mmCIF file of C-alpha atoms in Angstrom:
data_model
loop_
_atom_site.group_PDB
_atom_site.id
_atom_site.type_symbol
_atom_site.label_atom_id
_atom_site.label_comp_id
_atom_site.label_asym_id
_atom_site.label_seq_id
_atom_site.Cartn_x
_atom_site.Cartn_y
_atom_site.Cartn_z
ATOM 1 C CA MET A 1 136.787 92.342 67.365
ATOM 2 C CA GLN A 2 137.980 89.702 64.768
ATOM 3 C CA ILE A 3 136.245 86.799 65.057
ATOM 4 C CA ILE A 4 138.374 84.033 65.278
ATOM 5 C CA THR A 5 136.304 80.986 64.273
ATOM 6 C CA THR A 6 133.665 79.555 65.498
ATOM 7 C CA ILE A 7 134.423 76.467 67.980
ATOM 8 C CA GLN A 8 131.500 72.562 67.587
ATOM 9 C CA LEU A 9 132.443 71.324 70.948
ATOM 10 C CA PRO A 10 132.266 67.582 71.081
ATOM 11 C CA PRO A 11 128.977 66.730 73.687
ATOM 12 C CA TYR A 12 129.195 66.985 76.717
ATOM 13 C CA PRO A 13 127.495 64.966 80.616
ATOM 14 C CA ARG A 14 125.581 67.652 82.442
ATOM 15 C CA GLY A 15 128.308 69.121 84.747
ATOM 16 C CA PHE A 16 131.466 71.357 84.636
ATOM 17 C CA HIS A 17 134.173 70.734 82.436
ATOM 18 C CA LEU A 18 137.413 72.571 81.863
ATOM 19 C CA ILE A 19 137.336 73.425 78.076
ATOM 20 C CA THR A 20 140.568 76.290 78.460
ATOM 21 C CA ASP A 21 143.098 74.109 76.218
ATOM 22 C CA LEU A 22 140.866 73.304 73.786
ATOM 23 C CA LEU A 23 140.022 77.146 73.386
ATOM 24 C CA ILE A 24 143.193 77.880 73.480
ATOM 25 C CA GLU A 25 144.680 75.905 70.491
ATOM 26 C CA ALA A 26 141.907 77.040 68.504
ATOM 27 C CA THR A 27 142.696 80.712 69.100
ATOM 28 C CA THR A 28 146.402 80.181 68.504
ATOM 29 C CA PRO A 29 148.252 81.921 67.731
ATOM 30 C CA LEU A 30 147.910 84.938 70.165
ATOM 31 C CA PRO A 31 148.871 89.162 69.470
ATOM 32 C CA SER A 32 150.830 90.110 71.666
ATOM 33 C CA ASN A 33 148.490 92.066 74.193
ATOM 34 C CA GLY A 34 144.308 92.427 73.708
ATOM 35 C CA LEU A 35 141.300 90.547 74.686
ATOM 36 C CA LEU A 36 140.557 86.806 74.394
ATOM 37 C CA TYR A 37 136.423 86.918 73.629
ATOM 38 C CA PHE A 38 133.879 83.376 74.089
ATOM 39 C CA PHE A 39 130.285 83.040 73.513
ATOM 40 C CA ILE A 40 128.418 80.683 73.785
ATOM 41 C CA GLN A 41 125.352 80.350 71.890
ATOM 42 C CA HIS A 42 123.079 78.356 73.732
ATOM 43 C CA THR A 43 120.367 79.225 76.664
ATOM 44 C CA SER A 44 121.240 76.150 78.675
ATOM 45 C CA ALA A 45 124.702 76.311 78.838
ATOM 46 C CA ALA A 46 127.592 78.960 80.084
ATOM 47 C CA LEU A 47 130.601 79.400 80.458
ATOM 48 C CA THR A 48 132.602 80.473 83.340
ATOM 49 C CA ILE A 49 135.782 80.652 84.798
ATOM 50 C CA ASN A 50 137.032 78.477 88.263
ATOM 51 C CA GLU A 51 139.797 76.420 89.716
ATOM 52 C CA ASN A 52 141.698 74.757 86.891
ATOM 53 C CA ALA A 53 142.866 71.976 89.602
ATOM 54 C CA ASP A 54 141.375 69.865 91.901
ATOM 55 C CA PRO A 55 138.752 68.188 90.202
ATOM 56 C CA THR A 56 136.211 68.120 92.886
ATOM 57 C CA VAL A 57 135.792 71.557 92.354
ATOM 58 C CA ARG A 58 133.936 71.037 89.715
ATOM 59 C CA GLN A 59 132.438 68.303 90.869
ATOM 60 C CA ASP A 60 131.489 70.110 94.181
ATOM 61 C CA LEU A 61 129.913 72.603 91.961
ATOM 62 C CA GLU A 62 128.178 70.709 90.027
ATOM 63 C CA LYS A 63 126.422 69.673 94.130
ATOM 64 C CA TYR A 64 125.918 73.566 95.130
ATOM 65 C CA ILE A 65 124.205 74.559 91.996
ATOM 66 C CA ASN A 66 122.107 71.586 91.567
ATOM 67 C CA GLN A 67 121.224 72.993 95.749
ATOM 68 C CA ILE A 68 120.307 76.664 94.706
ATOM 69 C CA VAL A 69 118.402 76.069 91.962
ATOM 70 C CA PRO A 70 116.262 73.183 92.387
ATOM 71 C CA GLU A 71 114.031 70.491 89.600
ATOM 72 C CA ASP A 72 110.973 70.570 91.766
ATOM 73 C CA ILE A 73 110.013 74.155 93.177
ATOM 74 C CA PRO A 74 106.351 73.872 92.586
ATOM 75 C CA GLY A 75 103.966 75.985 89.847
ATOM 76 C CA LEU A 76 106.854 76.414 87.405
ATOM 77 C CA LYS A 77 105.144 76.400 83.654
ATOM 78 C CA HIS A 78 108.041 76.172 81.452
ATOM 79 C CA THR A 79 107.945 71.823 82.127
ATOM 80 C CA ILE A 80 107.901 70.234 78.586
ATOM 81 C CA GLU A 81 111.260 69.465 78.108
ATOM 82 C CA GLY A 82 111.522 67.752 81.139
ATOM 83 C CA PRO A 83 112.729 68.684 84.757
ATOM 84 C CA ASP A 84 116.320 69.673 84.414
ATOM 85 C CA ASP A 85 114.989 72.555 81.309
ATOM 86 C CA MET A 86 113.842 75.040 83.517
ATOM 87 C CA PRO A 87 116.705 75.073 85.899
ATOM 88 C CA ALA A 88 119.078 75.272 83.131
ATOM 89 C CA HIS A 89 118.121 78.150 82.145
ATOM 90 C CA VAL A 90 118.126 80.110 85.453
ATOM 91 C CA LYS A 91 121.718 78.473 85.771
ATOM 92 C CA ALA A 92 122.945 79.772 82.373
ATOM 93 C CA SER A 93 122.020 83.749 83.640
ATOM 94 C CA PHE A 94 123.753 82.954 86.680
ATOM 95 C CA PHE A 95 126.957 82.124 85.004
ATOM 96 C CA GLY A 96 126.527 83.887 81.638
ATOM 97 C CA SER A 97 127.223 83.224 78.372
ATOM 98 C CA SER A 98 130.764 84.849 77.221
ATOM 99 C CA VAL A 99 133.314 85.019 79.400
ATOM 100 C CA SER A 100 136.942 86.916 78.488
ATOM 101 C CA ILE A 101 140.713 87.107 79.168
ATOM 102 C CA PRO A 102 143.360 89.760 78.733
ATOM 103 C CA ILE A 103 146.042 88.665 76.572
ATOM 104 C CA ILE A 104 149.791 89.601 77.975
ATOM 105 C CA ASN A 105 153.095 89.118 75.611
ATOM 106 C CA GLY A 106 151.358 87.038 73.685
ATOM 107 C CA LYS A 107 149.933 85.104 76.811
ATOM 108 C CA ALA A 108 145.519 83.886 77.438
ATOM 109 C CA ALA A 109 146.484 85.885 81.208
ATOM 110 C CA LEU A 110 144.060 83.532 83.300
ATOM 111 C CA GLY A 111 146.244 83.866 86.677
ATOM 112 C CA THR A 112 147.533 80.963 88.148
ATOM 113 C CA TRP A 113 144.485 78.629 89.104
ATOM 114 C CA GLN A 114 142.316 79.910 86.443
ATOM 115 C CA GLY A 115 140.985 78.016 83.707
ATOM 116 C CA ILE A 116 137.695 77.858 81.497
ATOM 117 C CA TYR A 117 134.585 76.041 82.267
ATOM 118 C CA LEU A 118 132.654 74.464 79.808
ATOM 119 C CA CYS A 119 129.287 75.085 82.534
ATOM 120 C CA GLU A 120 126.965 71.746 81.180
ATOM 121 C CA PHE A 121 123.305 72.120 82.278
ATOM 122 C CA ARG A 122 121.237 69.366 80.448
ATOM 123 C CA ASN A 123 120.740 66.120 81.388
ATOM 124 C CA ARG A 124 121.178 64.825 77.419
ATOM 125 C CA ALA A 125 123.195 68.035 75.395
ATOM 126 C CA SER A 126 123.908 68.777 72.193
ATOM 127 C CA ALA A 127 127.204 69.615 70.370
ATOM 128 C CA ARG A 128 128.037 73.553 71.911
ATOM 129 C CA LYS A 129 128.949 75.998 69.518
ATOM 130 C CA ILE A 130 131.296 79.015 70.995
ATOM 131 C CA ILE A 131 132.251 82.175 69.544
ATOM 132 C CA CYS A 132 135.788 82.925 69.524
ATOM 133 C CA GLY A 133 136.992 86.517 68.846
ATOM 134 C CA ILE A 134 140.078 88.874 69.978
ATOM 135 C CA LEU A 135 139.585 92.387 70.631
ATOM 136 C CA MET X 1 142.209 96.214 74.277
ATOM 137 C CA GLN X 2 145.679 98.313 75.547
ATOM 138 C CA ILE X 3 146.743 96.904 78.527
ATOM 139 C CA ILE X 4 147.333 99.950 80.992
ATOM 140 C CA THR X 5 148.374 98.433 84.542
ATOM 141 C CA THR X 6 148.080 94.994 86.714
ATOM 142 C CA ILE X 7 147.001 96.119 90.392
ATOM 143 C CA GLN X 8 148.094 94.059 93.512
ATOM 144 C CA LEU X 9 144.953 95.095 95.740
ATOM 145 C CA PRO X 10 145.823 94.645 99.330
ATOM 146 C CA PRO X 11 144.433 92.264 101.788
ATOM 147 C CA TYR X 12 141.099 92.336 102.379
ATOM 148 C CA PRO X 13 138.687 91.238 104.761
ATOM 149 C CA ARG X 14 135.823 88.150 103.880
ATOM 150 C CA GLY X 15 133.203 90.856 102.219
ATOM 151 C CA PHE X 16 132.041 93.063 99.802
ATOM 152 C CA HIS X 17 134.249 96.356 99.110
ATOM 153 C CA LEU X 18 133.566 99.271 97.629
ATOM 154 C CA ILE X 19 137.298 99.942 94.954
ATOM 155 C CA THR X 20 136.135 102.430 92.720
ATOM 156 C CA ASP X 21 138.220 105.140 93.009
ATOM 157 C CA LEU X 22 141.368 103.177 93.539
ATOM 158 C CA LEU X 23 140.845 101.025 90.021
ATOM 159 C CA ILE X 24 140.278 104.829 88.254
ATOM 160 C CA GLU X 25 142.951 106.155 89.859
ATOM 161 C CA ALA X 26 145.011 103.916 88.495
ATOM 162 C CA THR X 27 143.788 103.608 84.940
ATOM 163 C CA THR X 28 143.454 107.668 84.458
ATOM 164 C CA PRO X 29 143.307 109.671 82.629
ATOM 165 C CA LEU X 30 141.107 107.751 80.132
ATOM 166 C CA PRO X 31 140.365 108.429 76.906
ATOM 167 C CA SER X 32 137.495 110.026 74.847
ATOM 168 C CA ASN X 33 135.469 107.708 74.713
ATOM 169 C CA GLY X 34 136.337 103.651 75.379
ATOM 170 C CA LEU X 35 135.235 101.208 77.137
ATOM 171 C CA LEU X 36 136.973 100.029 80.993
ATOM 172 C CA TYR X 37 137.588 96.853 81.167
ATOM 173 C CA PHE X 38 138.836 95.114 85.171
ATOM 174 C CA PHE X 39 140.154 91.263 84.857
ATOM 175 C CA ILE X 40 140.710 89.349 88.674
ATOM 176 C CA GLN X 41 143.195 86.799 88.338
ATOM 177 C CA HIS X 42 141.851 84.254 90.918
ATOM 178 C CA THR X 43 138.944 81.918 91.632
ATOM 179 C CA SER X 44 137.969 82.689 95.484
ATOM 180 C CA ALA X 45 137.201 86.253 94.560
ATOM 181 C CA ALA X 46 135.156 88.396 92.509
ATOM 182 C CA LEU X 47 134.288 91.772 90.798
ATOM 183 C CA THR X 48 130.543 93.041 90.528
ATOM 184 C CA ILE X 49 128.848 96.117 89.835
ATOM 185 C CA ASN X 50 126.580 97.356 92.654
ATOM 186 C CA GLU X 51 125.260 100.380 94.616
ATOM 187 C CA ASN X 52 128.098 102.755 96.059
ATOM 188 C CA ALA X 53 126.663 104.709 98.479
ATOM 189 C CA ASP X 54 124.963 102.621 102.077
ATOM 190 C CA PRO X 55 127.345 100.607 103.045
ATOM 191 C CA THR X 56 124.779 98.266 104.690
ATOM 192 C CA VAL X 57 123.776 97.740 100.927
ATOM 193 C CA ARG X 58 127.529 95.671 101.615
ATOM 194 C CA GLN X 59 127.041 94.185 104.437
ATOM 195 C CA ASP X 60 123.707 93.039 103.042
ATOM 196 C CA LEU X 61 125.306 91.536 100.301
ATOM 197 C CA GLU X 62 127.271 89.309 102.209
ATOM 198 C CA LYS X 63 124.855 87.687 104.837
ATOM 199 C CA TYR X 64 122.415 87.184 101.233
ATOM 200 C CA ILE X 65 125.383 85.534 99.548
ATOM 201 C CA ASN X 66 126.528 83.293 102.862
ATOM 202 C CA GLN X 67 122.664 81.625 102.834
ATOM 203 C CA ILE X 68 122.657 81.442 99.551
ATOM 204 C CA VAL X 69 125.614 79.683 99.504
ATOM 205 C CA PRO X 70 125.734 77.831 103.130
ATOM 206 C CA GLU X 71 129.632 76.443 103.839
ATOM 207 C CA ASP X 72 127.925 73.085 105.017
ATOM 208 C CA ILE X 73 125.956 71.583 102.584
ATOM 209 C CA PRO X 74 126.631 67.149 102.530
ATOM 210 C CA GLY X 75 129.074 65.234 100.480
ATOM 211 C CA LEU X 76 131.237 68.495 100.012
ATOM 212 C CA LYS X 77 134.837 66.913 98.803
ATOM 213 C CA HIS X 78 136.434 70.434 98.602
ATOM 214 C CA THR X 79 136.902 70.788 102.153
ATOM 215 C CA ILE X 80 140.259 71.344 102.932
ATOM 216 C CA GLU X 81 140.823 74.274 102.660
ATOM 217 C CA GLY X 82 138.335 74.734 104.966
ATOM 218 C CA PRO X 83 134.559 75.670 105.404
ATOM 219 C CA ASP X 84 134.972 79.044 103.607
ATOM 220 C CA ASP X 85 136.634 77.187 100.144
ATOM 221 C CA MET X 86 134.202 75.665 97.900
ATOM 222 C CA PRO X 87 131.564 78.490 98.923
ATOM 223 C CA ALA X 88 133.691 81.441 97.994
ATOM 224 C CA HIS X 89 134.393 79.215 94.166
ATOM 225 C CA VAL X 90 130.942 79.242 93.751
ATOM 226 C CA LYS X 91 129.855 83.170 94.703
ATOM 227 C CA ALA X 92 133.462 83.445 92.770
ATOM 228 C CA SER X 93 131.298 82.384 89.045
ATOM 229 C CA PHE X 94 128.022 83.723 90.293
ATOM 230 C CA PHE X 95 129.541 87.244 90.663
ATOM 231 C CA GLY X 96 132.114 86.663 88.105
ATOM 232 C CA SER X 97 135.791 87.713 87.134
ATOM 233 C CA SER X 98 135.668 90.095 85.053
ATOM 234 C CA VAL X 99 133.547 93.651 84.484
ATOM 235 C CA SER X 100 133.340 97.296 81.911
ATOM 236 C CA ILE X 101 132.468 100.113 81.668
ATOM 237 C CA PRO X 102 131.663 102.187 78.837
ATOM 238 C CA ILE X 103 133.803 105.884 78.990
ATOM 239 C CA ILE X 104 132.113 108.560 77.460
ATOM 240 C CA ASN X 105 133.395 112.058 77.344
ATOM 241 C CA GLY X 106 136.563 110.897 79.045
ATOM 242 C CA LYS X 107 134.753 109.713 82.604
ATOM 243 C CA ALA X 108 133.249 105.790 83.476
ATOM 244 C CA ALA X 109 130.046 106.245 82.766
ATOM 245 C CA LEU X 110 128.785 104.461 85.831
ATOM 246 C CA GLY X 111 125.097 105.033 86.584
ATOM 247 C CA THR X 112 124.707 107.708 89.592
ATOM 248 C CA TRP X 113 124.404 104.861 91.833
ATOM 249 C CA GLN X 114 127.062 102.368 90.904
ATOM 250 C CA GLY X 115 130.352 101.299 91.902
ATOM 251 C CA ILE X 116 132.471 98.395 91.274
ATOM 252 C CA TYR X 117 132.625 96.106 94.436
ATOM 253 C CA LEU X 118 135.178 93.980 94.966
ATOM 254 C CA CYS X 119 133.666 90.208 96.097
ATOM 255 C CA GLU X 120 136.265 89.121 98.910
ATOM 256 C CA PHE X 121 134.515 85.436 99.574
ATOM 257 C CA ARG X 122 137.519 83.858 101.831
ATOM 258 C CA ASN X 123 137.853 84.346 105.631
ATOM 259 C CA ARG X 124 141.902 84.859 104.757
ATOM 260 C CA ALA X 125 142.637 86.263 101.853
ATOM 261 C CA SER X 126 145.853 87.313 100.295
ATOM 262 C CA ALA X 127 146.654 89.861 98.210
ATOM 263 C CA ARG X 128 144.233 89.720 94.924
ATOM 264 C CA LYS X 129 145.464 90.716 91.195
ATOM 265 C CA ILE X 130 143.231 92.848 88.859
ATOM 266 C CA ILE X 131 145.089 93.641 85.054
ATOM 267 C CA CYS X 132 142.756 96.982 84.099
ATOM 268 C CA GLY X 133 142.705 97.306 80.305
ATOM 269 C CA ILE X 134 140.998 99.915 77.550
ATOM 270 C CA LEU X 135 139.575 98.923 74.387
ATOM 271 C CA MET T 1 134.785 100.716 71.893
ATOM 272 C CA GLN T 2 132.560 103.312 69.302
ATOM 273 C CA ILE T 3 129.001 104.467 71.624
ATOM 274 C CA ILE T 4 126.441 104.490 69.582
ATOM 275 C CA THR T 5 123.580 105.652 71.532
ATOM 276 C CA THR T 6 122.212 105.267 75.508
ATOM 277 C CA ILE T 7 118.518 104.412 75.538
ATOM 278 C CA GLN T 8 116.173 105.284 77.829
ATOM 279 C CA LEU T 9 113.412 102.575 77.898
ATOM 280 C CA PRO T 10 110.317 102.686 78.995
ATOM 281 C CA PRO T 11 109.549 101.618 82.563
ATOM 282 C CA TYR T 12 109.166 97.654 82.605
ATOM 283 C CA PRO T 13 107.155 95.625 85.877
ATOM 284 C CA ARG T 14 108.927 93.410 87.643
ATOM 285 C CA GLY T 15 110.172 90.922 85.508
ATOM 286 C CA PHE T 16 111.827 89.492 83.030
ATOM 287 C CA HIS T 17 111.976 91.219 79.308
ATOM 288 C CA LEU T 18 112.682 90.652 75.881
ATOM 289 C CA ILE T 19 114.155 93.184 74.403
ATOM 290 C CA THR T 20 116.410 92.307 71.830
ATOM 291 C CA ASP T 21 114.543 93.786 68.981
ATOM 292 C CA LEU T 22 114.567 97.280 70.386
ATOM 293 C CA LEU T 23 118.015 97.363 71.152
ATOM 294 C CA ILE T 24 119.073 95.874 67.534
ATOM 295 C CA GLU T 25 117.037 98.427 66.337
ATOM 296 C CA ALA T 26 118.515 101.086 68.459
ATOM 297 C CA THR T 27 122.150 99.925 67.053
ATOM 298 C CA THR T 28 121.229 99.640 63.057
ATOM 299 C CA PRO T 29 123.069 99.029 60.881
ATOM 300 C CA LEU T 30 125.931 97.272 62.391
ATOM 301 C CA PRO T 31 129.541 96.482 61.548
ATOM 302 C CA SER T 32 130.712 93.570 59.053
ATOM 303 C CA ASN T 33 132.628 92.052 62.456
ATOM 304 C CA GLY T 34 132.896 93.155 65.811
ATOM 305 C CA LEU T 35 130.839 92.888 69.290
ATOM 306 C CA LEU T 36 128.077 94.405 70.084
ATOM 307 C CA TYR T 37 128.063 95.919 74.289
ATOM 308 C CA PHE T 38 125.310 96.841 75.891
ATOM 309 C CA PHE T 39 125.442 98.298 79.855
ATOM 310 C CA ILE T 40 122.781 99.156 82.150
ATOM 311 C CA GLN T 41 123.736 102.175 84.574
ATOM 312 C CA HIS T 42 121.375 100.920 87.425
ATOM 313 C CA THR T 43 121.645 98.358 90.235
ATOM 314 C CA SER T 44 118.546 97.353 90.853
ATOM 315 C CA ALA T 45 117.824 95.669 87.109
ATOM 316 C CA ALA T 46 120.156 93.897 84.713
ATOM 317 C CA LEU T 47 120.627 92.422 81.086
ATOM 318 C CA THR T 48 120.919 88.945 80.416
ATOM 319 C CA ILE T 49 120.925 86.902 77.344
ATOM 320 C CA ASN T 50 118.373 84.090 77.445
ATOM 321 C CA GLU T 51 115.564 81.883 75.941
ATOM 322 C CA ASN T 52 113.597 83.572 73.134
ATOM 323 C CA ALA T 53 110.725 81.956 72.722
ATOM 324 C CA ASP T 54 109.115 80.494 74.995
ATOM 325 C CA PRO T 55 107.148 83.533 77.747
ATOM 326 C CA THR T 56 106.934 81.081 79.860
ATOM 327 C CA VAL T 57 110.651 81.286 80.798
ATOM 328 C CA ARG T 58 110.931 84.239 81.641
ATOM 329 C CA GLN T 59 107.522 83.899 83.960
ATOM 330 C CA ASP T 60 109.782 80.920 85.911
ATOM 331 C CA LEU T 61 112.899 82.974 85.274
ATOM 332 C CA GLU T 62 110.674 84.984 88.523
ATOM 333 C CA LYS T 63 110.208 82.611 90.127
ATOM 334 C CA TYR T 64 113.147 80.738 90.307
ATOM 335 C CA ILE T 65 115.120 83.769 91.613
ATOM 336 C CA ASN T 66 112.454 85.343 93.712
ATOM 337 C CA GLN T 67 113.564 81.757 95.651
ATOM 338 C CA ILE T 68 116.655 81.965 95.846
ATOM 339 C CA VAL T 69 116.745 85.740 97.205
ATOM 340 C CA PRO T 70 114.153 86.043 99.124
ATOM 341 C CA GLU T 71 112.716 89.284 100.282
ATOM 342 C CA ASP T 72 112.351 87.899 103.823
ATOM 343 C CA ILE T 73 115.661 87.490 105.527
ATOM 344 C CA PRO T 74 116.231 87.762 109.379
ATOM 345 C CA GLY T 75 118.414 90.708 110.022
ATOM 346 C CA LEU T 76 118.259 93.224 106.765
ATOM 347 C CA LYS T 77 119.900 96.516 107.586
ATOM 348 C CA HIS T 78 119.424 98.231 104.057
ATOM 349 C CA THR T 79 115.028 98.200 104.209
ATOM 350 C CA ILE T 80 114.597 101.555 103.692
ATOM 351 C CA GLU T 81 112.856 101.366 100.184
ATOM 352 C CA GLY T 82 110.553 98.647 100.945
ATOM 353 C CA PRO T 83 111.072 94.153 101.016
ATOM 354 C CA ASP T 84 111.826 94.439 97.299
ATOM 355 C CA ASP T 85 115.375 97.030 97.612
ATOM 356 C CA MET T 86 117.675 94.508 99.188
ATOM 357 C CA PRO T 87 117.213 91.764 96.775
ATOM 358 C CA ALA T 88 117.177 93.475 93.630
ATOM 359 C CA HIS T 89 120.603 94.277 94.375
ATOM 360 C CA VAL T 90 121.899 90.613 95.010
ATOM 361 C CA LYS T 91 119.913 89.759 91.795
ATOM 362 C CA ALA T 92 121.100 92.920 89.893
ATOM 363 C CA SER T 93 125.442 91.419 90.913
ATOM 364 C CA PHE T 94 123.660 87.705 90.168
ATOM 365 C CA PHE T 95 122.637 88.657 86.767
ATOM 366 C CA GLY T 96 125.023 91.371 85.986
ATOM 367 C CA SER T 97 125.280 95.300 84.435
ATOM 368 C CA SER T 98 126.390 93.685 80.341
ATOM 369 C CA VAL T 99 126.027 91.007 78.047
ATOM 370 C CA SER T 100 127.836 91.342 74.856
ATOM 371 C CA ILE T 101 127.010 89.516 71.353
ATOM 372 C CA PRO T 102 129.918 88.900 68.496
ATOM 373 C CA ILE T 103 128.754 90.123 64.946
ATOM 374 C CA ILE T 104 129.538 87.966 61.889
ATOM 375 C CA ASN T 105 128.565 89.594 58.624
ATOM 376 C CA GLY T 106 126.632 92.400 59.482
ATOM 377 C CA LYS T 107 124.014 90.627 61.870
ATOM 378 C CA ALA T 108 124.155 90.028 65.851
ATOM 379 C CA ALA T 109 125.752 86.662 66.164
ATOM 380 C CA LEU T 110 122.949 84.729 68.729
ATOM 381 C CA GLY T 111 122.183 81.248 69.150
ATOM 382 C CA THR T 112 118.495 80.542 67.595
ATOM 383 C CA TRP T 113 117.006 80.278 70.512
ATOM 384 C CA GLN T 114 118.819 83.832 72.365
ATOM 385 C CA GLY T 115 117.618 86.429 73.006
ATOM 386 C CA ILE T 116 118.376 89.508 75.187
ATOM 387 C CA TYR T 117 116.806 90.255 78.495
ATOM 388 C CA LEU T 118 115.764 93.200 80.790
ATOM 389 C CA CYS T 119 115.237 91.590 83.613
ATOM 390 C CA GLU T 120 113.386 94.227 86.846
ATOM 391 C CA PHE T 121 114.238 93.602 90.054
ATOM 392 C CA ARG T 122 112.452 96.500 91.513
ATOM 393 C CA ASN T 123 108.393 96.176 92.396
ATOM 394 C CA ARG T 124 108.393 100.605 90.859
ATOM 395 C CA ALA T 125 110.393 101.308 88.199
ATOM 396 C CA SER T 126 111.363 103.982 86.573
ATOM 397 C CA ALA T 127 112.795 104.207 82.854
ATOM 398 C CA ARG T 128 116.450 102.168 82.628
ATOM 399 C CA LYS T 129 119.367 103.626 81.028
ATOM 400 C CA ILE T 130 121.271 101.231 78.585
ATOM 401 C CA ILE T 131 124.512 102.528 76.785
ATOM 402 C CA CYS T 132 125.175 100.938 73.557
ATOM 403 C CA GLY T 133 128.782 100.475 72.102
ATOM 404 C CA ILE T 134 130.556 98.541 69.513
ATOM 405 C CA LEU T 135 134.148 97.359 69.372
#
């Protein structure tokens, strides 16, 4: 893999954010063929691929994930940073720390409805770092 | 990465489907060593690796995922395409849009019990496209 | 991808285990730049990246995942190997069978708080095999 760049995103609020354009811009120009790879260096945020059109998908994802991974399950120990801390770790592993996308004819071969999301799980997050590479 | 082919699967019913043979056939012959990579160009279906033997694993996975990501949580906004639409997006990100498998001695080095699943989350799905590559 | 080695881990108890040092040792020395790749050849265990410092994160992850994927949902069929068997398959696909980490300046470019976890979902597990490669 050739490392292209490391991006420092601006801080985003808790939720799901479409960052496709930002990531593609940072890695342009792409080679004719290959694999585009992104890795987030954090354990309370994630990267995923999901719908790029209707913003209600991102709002409903936030609603679902908060119901599936609630903040108040009994007996937690890792609570010192607040109630959003431990759920953020669980969510981060569910969504994952990297995404990859084939490159065909010099373009990221996302499907018609696919975009790349930053999944921000903390209430007050720092600026997240993403390493970008090409294979 | 070298792009090998793009497969258009036949439409599958909602559920988990073992597609290992189909994917291996589409990418044969493999090189001696490398990484086999598959990417699904959709946001309401996914790829995952799970048990290749007992079909009840796939039936029970469908039961579990429907309980974990129910169709009827209150306050959803992305509902116009039906009650299976938004849960399909959540499930797609839980399972992921790509899988990769090491190639050793010209074969996909899956464990004894591992196979590749198409995870179809829509009630009536179109034919799904999978990009196949080798690194 | 160049296959570096296949590691057979010692059996671990059910839970989340930090295995970063073990995996890095098995793949040292790393090239200057590239991608480090790990694949687990099993369907009831997984690999993920999460917090490397406070051990209560790993304990709370076990608590969360057992609540999200309970052992006793009605109507299961894949029950012959015990109540921990089918949930282990579900969890394995949520966390995933592989992780990858960029290599920068000869080192795995994990974030400050990132480590690699073995996720062991069976009560009594065998020794797990992990294939290690570099791209």
